[in-house]
XYZ file of C-alpha atoms in Angstrom:
606
model
C 11.742 -11.817 -38.544
C 8.026 -10.928 -38.302
C 7.861 -12.476 -34.821
C 10.861 -10.398 -33.663
C 9.267 -7.250 -35.087
C 5.999 -7.977 -33.245
C 7.864 -8.604 -29.966
C 9.771 -5.349 -30.387
C 6.543 -3.424 -30.930
C 4.872 -4.987 -27.897
C 7.790 -3.823 -25.759
C 7.108 -0.182 -26.635
C 4.758 1.945 -24.524
C 2.297 2.251 -27.415
C 2.413 -1.469 -28.216
C 1.771 -2.461 -24.589
C -1.186 -0.055 -24.366
C -2.703 -1.280 -27.638
C -2.354 -4.900 -26.479
C -4.005 -4.092 -23.144
C -6.863 -2.239 -24.835
C -7.347 -5.070 -27.339
C -7.541 -7.684 -24.582
C -9.998 -5.502 -22.634
C -12.296 -5.160 -25.646
C -12.014 -8.894 -26.318
C -13.010 -9.651 -22.700
C -16.045 -7.352 -22.987
C -17.110 -8.909 -26.295
C -16.668 -12.438 -24.937
C -18.640 -11.679 -21.762
C -21.493 -10.186 -23.818
C -21.544 -12.837 -26.550
C -23.548 -16.076 -26.828
C -20.438 -17.747 -25.360
C -20.476 -15.666 -22.162
C -21.055 -18.753 -20.030
C -17.694 -20.151 -21.104
C -16.057 -16.901 -19.995
C -17.569 -17.177 -16.522
C -16.805 -20.872 -16.164
C -13.187 -20.425 -17.292
C -12.308 -18.202 -14.346
C -14.218 -20.399 -11.893
C -12.081 -23.469 -12.657
C -10.578 -24.616 -9.316
C -6.806 -24.969 -9.198
C -5.740 -26.635 -5.950
C -2.074 -26.840 -4.975
C -1.206 -28.654 -1.741
C 2.301 -28.598 -0.258
C 2.321 -30.763 2.847
C -0.208 -29.287 5.248
C -0.372 -26.045 3.270
C -3.218 -25.662 0.815
C -3.497 -23.061 -1.917
C -7.053 -23.730 -3.056
C -8.169 -20.945 -5.395
C -10.033 -20.664 -8.663
C -8.264 -19.502 -11.821
C -9.499 -15.928 -11.324
C -7.840 -15.700 -7.909
C -4.629 -17.319 -9.169
C -4.385 -14.476 -11.672
C -5.286 -11.710 -9.197
C -3.475 -13.036 -6.120
C -0.715 -14.981 -7.840
C 0.453 -13.625 -11.182
C -0.303 -10.004 -10.268
C 2.234 -10.240 -7.450
C 4.845 -10.173 -10.227
C 3.363 -6.867 -11.398
C 3.657 -5.327 -7.939
C 7.117 -6.854 -7.463
C 8.252 -5.054 -10.632
C 6.688 -1.833 -9.303
C 8.678 -2.303 -6.084
C 11.883 -2.855 -8.082
C 11.219 0.386 -9.973
C 10.606 2.320 -6.753
C 13.920 1.046 -5.316
C 15.732 2.045 -8.528
C 14.259 5.539 -8.425
C 15.139 5.957 -4.729
C 18.708 4.691 -5.150
C 19.928 5.833 -8.555
C 16.989 7.528 -10.251
C 14.727 10.554 -10.071
C 13.857 10.111 -6.372
C 17.508 10.057 -5.316
C 17.775 13.717 -4.344
C 15.396 15.672 -2.138
C 14.885 18.403 -4.743
C 13.870 15.776 -7.290
C 11.486 13.742 -5.186
C 9.454 16.296 -3.240
C 7.381 17.656 -6.149
C 6.211 14.211 -7.394
C 5.814 13.061 -3.772
C 3.432 15.929 -2.960
C 1.663 15.662 -6.333
C 1.300 11.874 -6.047
C -0.087 12.112 -2.519
C -2.599 14.781 -3.570
C -3.453 12.551 -6.538
C -4.498 9.825 -4.086
C -6.321 11.940 -1.498
C -8.426 14.189 -3.768
C -9.910 11.343 -5.891
C -10.838 9.420 -2.708
C -12.593 12.501 -1.281
C -14.502 13.080 -4.530
C -15.586 9.431 -4.695
C -16.816 9.506 -1.090
C -18.711 12.752 -1.747
C -20.609 11.097 -4.622
C -20.841 7.408 -3.705
C -19.958 7.382 -0.014
C -23.571 6.871 1.004
C -23.953 3.835 -1.277
C -20.579 2.066 -1.175
C -17.999 3.872 0.982
C -15.641 0.875 0.911
C -15.044 1.389 -2.835
C -12.913 4.532 -2.451
C -9.729 2.552 -3.069
C -10.789 2.002 -6.688
C -9.877 5.605 -7.590
C -6.465 5.973 -5.958
C -4.211 4.097 -8.412
C -2.851 4.860 -11.875
C -2.179 2.280 -14.587
C 1.389 3.122 -15.616
C 1.387 0.927 -18.740
C -1.816 2.494 -20.096
C -0.660 5.992 -19.097
C 2.641 5.742 -20.994
C 0.985 4.179 -24.028
C -1.656 6.897 -24.324
C 1.020 9.561 -23.687
C 2.900 8.255 -26.728
C -0.312 8.580 -28.783
C -1.742 11.943 -27.642
C 1.146 13.683 -25.873
C 3.661 16.240 -27.184
C 5.879 15.297 -30.115
C 8.820 14.917 -27.739
C 7.850 14.028 -24.191
C 10.707 12.134 -22.569
C 11.097 14.522 -19.621
C 7.343 14.551 -19.041
C 7.420 10.760 -19.256
C 10.091 10.609 -16.526
C 8.075 13.014 -14.338
C 4.903 10.951 -14.749
C 6.796 7.715 -14.090
C 8.171 9.187 -10.866
C 4.716 10.388 -9.888
C 3.143 7.017 -10.645
C 5.791 5.336 -8.480
C 4.515 7.379 -5.511
C 0.924 6.741 -6.581
C 1.414 2.977 -6.888
C 3.252 2.713 -3.578
C 0.388 4.433 -1.747
C -2.236 2.423 -3.657
C -0.610 -0.927 -2.876
C -0.241 0.039 0.786
C -3.962 0.837 0.858
C -4.804 -2.521 -0.748
C -2.650 -4.434 1.730
C -3.916 -2.597 4.815
C -7.550 -1.751 4.031
C -8.640 -4.743 1.946
C -7.117 -7.596 3.946
C -9.388 -9.579 6.276
C -9.093 -12.442 8.790
C -5.354 -12.012 9.240
C -3.566 -15.073 10.717
C -0.596 -14.356 12.953
C 1.795 -17.290 12.382
C 1.981 -17.002 8.565
C 2.245 -13.216 9.012
C 5.316 -13.731 11.223
C 6.817 -16.008 8.542
C 6.216 -13.255 5.961
C 7.906 -10.714 8.225
C 10.882 -13.090 8.615
C 11.125 -13.341 4.801
C 11.282 -9.553 4.552
C 14.063 -9.618 7.129
C 15.987 -12.203 5.069
C 15.630 -10.036 1.955
C 17.025 -7.086 3.911
C 19.963 -9.210 5.100
C 20.696 -10.402 1.558
C 20.905 -6.780 0.452
C 23.166 -5.850 3.386
C 25.430 -8.814 2.566
C 25.659 -7.573 -1.051
C 24.425 -10.902 -2.373
C 24.612 -10.460 -6.169
C 23.012 -13.721 -7.321
C 19.297 -13.522 -8.058
C 18.337 -17.081 -7.032
C 18.308 -16.460 -3.234
C 16.072 -13.415 -3.677
C 13.655 -15.314 -5.929
C 13.434 -18.235 -3.476
C 12.675 -15.930 -0.534
C 10.066 -13.977 -2.537
C 8.228 -17.223 -3.407
C 8.116 -18.192 0.304
C 7.021 -14.629 1.162
C 4.138 -14.854 -1.317
C 2.959 -18.180 0.108
C 3.133 -16.912 3.696
C 1.219 -13.736 2.798
C -1.570 -15.696 1.094
C -1.820 -18.023 4.111
C -1.876 -14.983 6.420
C -4.926 -13.520 4.687
C -3.108 -10.328 3.652
C -3.420 -9.369 0.002
C -0.095 -10.410 -1.575
C 0.214 -7.186 -3.604
C 1.831 -5.513 -0.594
C 4.269 -8.439 -0.262
C 5.281 -8.013 -3.899
C 5.826 -4.278 -3.474
C 7.828 -4.627 -0.223
C 9.946 -7.434 -1.691
C 10.823 -5.293 -4.720
C 11.759 -2.409 -2.422
C 14.222 -4.629 -0.543
C 16.108 -5.857 -3.639
C 19.188 -3.584 -3.883
C 19.836 -1.371 -6.901
C 23.140 0.318 -7.736
C 24.989 1.941 -10.589
C 27.502 -0.198 -12.440
C 30.970 0.377 -11.002
C 34.025 1.020 -13.118
C 36.090 -1.783 -11.558
C 33.326 -4.317 -12.347
C 33.328 -3.225 -15.997
C 37.127 -3.500 -16.166
C 37.003 -6.972 -14.553
C 34.417 -8.114 -17.092
C 36.561 -6.797 -19.942
C 39.491 -8.907 -18.711
C 37.221 -11.975 -18.624
C 36.235 -11.344 -22.235
C 39.918 -11.099 -23.148
C 40.535 -14.478 -21.516
C 37.652 -16.007 -23.499
C 38.998 -14.479 -26.717
C 42.363 -16.053 -26.072
C 41.065 -19.420 -24.852
C 37.391 -20.067 -25.637
C 35.955 -22.838 -23.471
C 32.782 -23.630 -21.569
C 34.424 -22.864 -18.226
C 35.681 -19.451 -19.304
C 32.322 -18.702 -20.954
C 30.618 -19.420 -17.624
C 33.033 -17.050 -15.863
C 32.205 -14.347 -18.423
C 28.482 -14.868 -17.858
C 28.879 -14.667 -14.073
C 31.103 -11.608 -14.405
C 28.523 -9.826 -16.530
C 25.781 -10.664 -14.027
C 27.872 -9.456 -11.119
C 28.549 -6.107 -12.801
C 24.801 -5.283 -12.945
C 22.763 -4.959 -9.743
C 20.356 -7.807 -8.957
C 17.487 -5.279 -9.000
C 18.193 -4.226 -12.577
C 18.666 -7.817 -13.726
C 15.366 -8.995 -12.225
C 13.587 -5.958 -13.643
C 15.005 -6.649 -17.107
C 13.903 -10.304 -16.954
C 10.397 -9.645 -15.591
C 9.366 -6.341 -17.173
C 8.412 -7.637 -20.633
C 6.577 -10.808 -19.429
C 4.641 -8.707 -16.906
C 3.594 -6.099 -19.486
C 2.962 -8.520 -22.337
C 1.504 -11.524 -20.465
C 0.573 -10.875 -16.820
C -1.235 -7.521 -17.117
C -3.170 -8.474 -20.299
C -4.172 -11.772 -18.639
C -5.382 -9.789 -15.626
C -7.421 -7.547 -17.963
C -8.903 -10.620 -19.628
C -9.935 -12.023 -16.237
C -11.421 -8.814 -14.826
C -12.714 -6.573 -17.634
C -15.331 -9.011 -18.954
C -18.563 -7.753 -17.397
C -21.964 -8.715 -18.764
C -23.798 -5.521 -19.725
C -26.867 -7.173 -21.245
C -30.384 -7.169 -19.874
C -30.339 -3.557 -18.725
C -27.112 -3.919 -16.721
C -25.474 -1.043 -18.625
C -28.391 1.286 -17.970
C -28.394 0.287 -14.315
C -24.656 0.982 -14.094
C -25.020 4.399 -15.734
C -27.677 5.303 -13.170
C -25.482 4.225 -10.232
C -23.673 6.705 -7.999
C -20.823 4.174 -7.805
C -20.173 4.500 -11.548
C -20.039 8.287 -11.440
C -18.117 8.310 -8.174
C -15.414 6.230 -9.880
C -15.493 8.378 -13.055
C -15.333 11.678 -11.147
C -12.704 10.377 -8.740
C -10.400 9.239 -11.532
C -11.001 11.855 -14.236
C -11.590 14.968 -12.101
C -9.826 13.919 -8.898
C -6.539 12.943 -10.528
C -6.474 16.071 -12.707
C -7.242 18.433 -9.832
C -5.199 16.633 -7.174
C -1.994 16.183 -9.191
C -2.151 19.640 -10.804
C -2.749 21.423 -7.491
C -0.173 19.257 -5.712
C 2.457 20.059 -8.362
C 1.627 23.791 -8.295
C 1.727 23.938 -4.484
C 5.044 22.059 -4.254
C 6.726 24.282 -6.865
C 5.226 27.431 -5.310
C 6.499 26.402 -1.869
C 10.017 25.999 -3.275
C 10.184 22.264 -2.607
C 11.514 21.633 -6.102
C 11.083 22.492 -9.760
C 9.515 20.933 -12.818
C 11.881 18.969 -15.069
C 13.649 21.011 -17.738
C 11.473 21.380 -20.808
C 8.200 20.494 -19.046
C 5.633 23.317 -18.974
C 2.507 23.685 -16.868
C 0.270 22.749 -19.808
C 2.085 19.439 -20.157
C 1.667 18.816 -16.418
C -2.093 19.350 -16.793
C -2.235 16.858 -19.660
C -0.138 14.343 -17.733
C -2.323 14.769 -14.638
C -5.388 14.000 -16.755
C -3.732 10.815 -18.053
C -3.248 9.664 -14.458
C -7.029 9.236 -14.401
C -6.499 5.928 -16.221
C -6.781 3.626 -13.190
C -7.550 0.271 -14.836
C -5.188 -2.369 -13.346
C -5.138 -1.197 -9.723
C -8.776 -0.042 -9.938
C -10.034 -3.414 -11.195
C -8.034 -5.209 -8.510
C -9.592 -3.076 -5.759
C -13.070 -3.558 -7.245
C -12.589 -7.322 -6.983
C -11.631 -6.919 -3.317
C -14.056 -4.171 -2.251
C -17.400 -5.287 -3.691
C -19.339 -8.509 -3.154
C -22.553 -7.482 -4.898
C -22.388 -8.238 -8.646
C -24.304 -5.096 -9.638
C -21.822 -2.936 -7.706
C -18.901 -4.720 -9.384
C -20.490 -4.000 -12.779
C -21.114 -0.341 -11.913
C -17.568 0.241 -10.668
C -16.022 -1.572 -13.663
C -18.098 0.505 -16.103
C -16.826 3.593 -14.250
C -13.212 2.489 -14.713
C -13.714 1.880 -18.459
C -15.506 5.214 -18.916
C -12.721 6.959 -17.000
C -10.141 5.401 -19.337
C -11.856 6.940 -22.383
C -12.653 10.301 -20.767
C -9.205 10.747 -19.191
C -7.554 10.078 -22.562
C -9.841 12.582 -24.298
C -9.299 15.276 -21.652
C -5.527 14.733 -21.835
C -5.574 15.057 -25.644
C -7.512 18.340 -25.367
C -5.137 19.728 -22.721
C -2.009 18.765 -24.688
C -3.495 20.427 -27.773
C -4.328 23.563 -25.750
C -0.792 23.624 -24.349
C 0.633 23.390 -27.860
C -1.645 25.955 -29.504
C -2.158 28.449 -26.670
C 1.109 28.205 -24.722
C 3.491 27.053 -27.439
C 4.512 23.827 -25.664
C 5.499 21.826 -28.725
C 7.461 19.346 -26.632
C 7.948 18.292 -23.033
C 11.540 17.233 -23.291
C 15.089 18.492 -23.036
C 16.618 20.444 -25.947
C 18.355 18.303 -28.554
C 20.478 20.866 -30.444
C 23.977 21.905 -29.378
C 23.930 25.429 -27.923
C 26.158 27.265 -28.678
C 27.523 25.628 -31.846
C 31.183 24.671 -32.087
C 33.578 27.627 -32.400
C 37.072 26.567 -33.510
C 38.537 29.684 -31.856
C 37.175 28.767 -28.419
C 36.510 25.021 -28.328
C 39.175 22.359 -27.803
C 39.406 20.311 -30.974
C 41.102 17.131 -32.152
C 41.351 15.999 -35.743
C 40.906 17.841 -39.025
C 39.510 21.356 -38.274
C 37.702 21.314 -41.639
C 36.201 17.816 -41.244
C 32.591 17.528 -42.475
C 31.398 15.873 -39.236
C 31.785 16.956 -35.620
C 31.421 14.954 -32.408
C 31.091 16.971 -29.203
C 31.408 15.282 -25.814
C 30.364 16.795 -22.486
C 32.634 15.143 -19.940
C 33.558 15.000 -16.272
C 37.162 14.087 -15.422
C 36.027 12.058 -12.393
C 33.392 10.096 -14.345
C 34.581 6.492 -14.954
C 32.381 6.107 -18.034
C 33.836 9.281 -19.578
C 37.269 7.764 -19.170
C 36.171 4.618 -21.011
C 34.234 6.503 -23.716
C 36.854 9.131 -24.470
C 39.293 6.542 -25.812
C 36.935 5.791 -28.696
C 38.285 8.904 -30.465
C 41.311 6.952 -31.731
C 39.030 4.363 -33.363
C 36.929 7.104 -34.954
C 40.006 8.820 -36.342
C 41.456 5.598 -37.730
C 38.183 4.410 -39.283
C 36.891 7.694 -40.726
C 40.238 9.000 -41.992
C 39.914 12.734 -41.352
C 36.150 12.958 -41.921
C 35.364 13.759 -38.280
C 36.621 16.217 -35.685
C 36.260 15.785 -31.923
C 35.434 18.524 -29.412
C 35.099 18.314 -25.622
C 33.264 20.564 -23.180
C 33.120 20.391 -19.397
C 30.142 19.193 -17.359
C 31.430 18.613 -13.796
C 28.829 16.718 -11.750
C 29.509 18.428 -8.434
C 27.020 16.391 -6.386
C 28.764 13.072 -7.117
C 32.277 14.098 -8.263
C 33.688 16.735 -5.892
C 37.056 17.007 -7.676
C 35.770 17.263 -11.242
C 35.355 21.063 -11.384
C 38.907 21.855 -10.255
C 40.219 19.201 -12.658
C 38.349 20.955 -15.487
C 39.937 24.274 -14.472
C 43.357 22.564 -14.460
C 42.770 21.400 -18.035
C 41.880 24.964 -19.021
C 44.983 26.237 -17.215
C 47.072 23.769 -19.243
C 45.342 25.045 -22.396
C 46.793 28.505 -21.725
C 50.179 26.870 -22.173
C 49.003 24.872 -25.247
C 48.898 21.542 -23.410
C 45.138 20.947 -23.031
C 44.995 17.507 -24.618
C 48.092 16.271 -22.776
C 46.488 17.344 -19.467
C 43.145 15.842 -20.600
C 44.763 12.432 -21.112
C 46.757 12.644 -17.879
C 43.694 13.507 -15.778
C 41.754 10.525 -17.137
C 44.747 8.258 -16.528
C 44.759 9.326 -12.852
C 41.066 9.673 -11.993
C 41.515 8.595 -8.398
C 44.021 11.377 -7.665
C 42.581 14.786 -8.532
C 43.399 16.876 -5.450
C 45.039 20.294 -5.970
C 48.493 18.885 -5.164
C 47.988 16.070 -7.664
C 47.068 18.593 -10.346
C 50.268 20.555 -9.676
C 52.214 17.317 -10.008
C 50.690 16.673 -13.443
C 51.597 20.223 -14.464
C 55.193 19.474 -13.507
C 55.113 16.244 -15.541
C 54.017 18.238 -18.590
C 56.690 20.897 -18.048
C 54.224 23.727 -17.458
C 55.247 26.980 -15.828
C 54.309 26.272 -12.177
C 53.691 29.893 -11.153
C 51.426 30.563 -14.121
C 49.588 27.253 -13.556
C 48.975 28.084 -9.869
C 47.706 31.535 -10.798
C 45.416 30.100 -13.468
C 43.929 27.555 -11.034
C 42.361 30.425 -9.089
C 41.654 32.648 -12.088
C 37.960 33.605 -12.088
C 37.956 33.708 -15.900
C 38.807 29.998 -16.137
C 36.250 29.077 -13.473
C 33.705 31.105 -15.447
C 34.672 29.250 -18.636
C 33.959 25.897 -16.975
C 30.646 27.284 -15.662
C 29.780 28.468 -19.190
C 30.386 24.961 -20.501
C 28.077 23.542 -17.825
C 25.423 26.124 -18.738
C 25.751 25.226 -22.418
C 25.232 21.568 -21.431
C 21.964 22.513 -19.712
C 20.869 24.590 -22.699
C 21.672 21.658 -24.993
C 19.808 19.051 -22.929
C 22.882 17.278 -21.510
C 22.226 16.262 -17.910
C 24.824 13.583 -17.328
C 28.192 12.449 -18.597
C 29.237 11.426 -21.088
C 26.734 13.084 -23.450
C 27.550 13.223 -27.157
C 26.376 15.485 -29.982
C 26.789 14.473 -33.600
C 26.760 17.343 -36.079
C 24.944 19.512 -33.528
C 22.246 16.942 -32.643
C 22.186 15.166 -29.273
C 23.079 11.494 -29.766
C 20.804 9.059 -27.950
C 21.655 5.442 -27.332
C 25.015 3.642 -27.043
C 28.120 5.801 -27.519
C 30.735 3.184 -28.362
C 32.974 3.772 -31.370
C 31.148 1.290 -33.613
C 27.764 2.948 -32.956
C 29.093 6.473 -33.594
C 30.892 5.356 -36.756
C 27.661 3.730 -37.941
C 25.719 6.938 -37.212
C 28.191 9.042 -39.220
C 28.153 6.589 -42.126
C 24.336 6.673 -42.077
C 24.430 10.478 -42.293
C 26.827 10.273 -45.219
C 24.665 7.704 -46.984
C 21.664 10.021 -46.635
C 23.481 13.019 -48.127
C 22.963 13.881 -51.817
C 25.975 12.921 -53.929
C 26.804 16.538 -54.569
C 26.990 17.355 -50.881
C 29.796 14.903 -50.118
């Protein structure tokens, strides 16, 4: 039980950051202890792997930096592909602000570094362009607003742009003695990955095999493999789970329930895998090992610099140290803040709902935590040991200073500008009104579940049926209300379907139309809607008139506006007793949540 609890904590943003910081401090202590020689010798241990005529002869330090860290950049690539396909970079209005801000957050720090240290070590400018996402999110959880999910999403999107540019710089600028034949093999591997995606290959094994060959070819070519990891992740397809895949998997479970056997169990396992995109499955498998093992191991191998014998004083007097500090702490803050302001001012997009300018300033300051990417570039850019020490000290100082500046800015935003949170609202607005809202169950029930739905949304169709289980289990202690949230950009028929339901409500048949629309999700054209009205025995002339009635269209628009005011951005979104429900929305989870509320009530309140 204790081991499970520790694993769960390490998977959180705060836990990952604390682990990374602990390993960094341990590396520094080890490198400055009487046992420092063992630290140096450990990473110099040769590990030679020969496959036929191919030789991978590297020391342990390079196996960590050029081998294991490819997994880190592969995961970054997977995340970028997810954001571009189904996430916050999917639409132009969503991606332009973080794209401009992320680009400015790369250019401005590099310019500042070159202005300070360009005369001494111009090749070190790449050390200030990246952001350590794991550290950033962990420190955000510690010093950021009380609720910061929307800010977190914005910073994640921004760091995706940041990391993509940083890895491109590493692969292009810091690769030397490139060999053509292995480079052509690497290019062929990228082509195979593209073909696998085009062929809709859903099994992960072919992708993994090609990525391993790609890594080997990139190492042999003399190109830093970080760019191979990023490009490979970008080529692994991501997609939303489709309704028919979920239904197919449900039928497989039914078969196993009726006839449990190893063969059927294997079919269930394959069906589950097929229903989730290979990108999401690989990300789920790799994300925790990368954050809990790979990145801390990288910190252990790279953060241990010997600061004895005047080395610290020498580093503090170096322009490289202060070029790195200013580039990360000042450059990221100025570049990202100005980039965000300019993009919003130019009308390229807007800030996420609930995120104020003070929170953007604090988040921009946190982006000054370079660490992982910065240490990797330092290892590639500098040969002189004193320069490596100076740059590494700059990265560690920037980590502390960026965190402190972010804390001060978040506090200023809270005290001066009233930004208590950087997240969507969580309370239902407006509250349920039995005279206006559509309600099922006991009108006087002590608990209320509100669902924002879209009649074309396959997951709404599956979730809405849970009402019967709630009613049967809770025996009149809960009432169920629905409001409309048509997602016009992905479901073009949903808004008219919502109006049709409201038109049916004028003839006291809302719930019958509600059930009929979900039973026929693939047929929601105007003629289909008239056919359903006929099935329900509605007055056809009145129904046709109501379909074009501005008052009903306005009612649907009011529901969508109430969803925005309540923090509902997608469907289905549930509210339990006026509070937005987060997490799974199956019947068992909602019943458990209601029973937990009842258990917490004083006896006299029940």
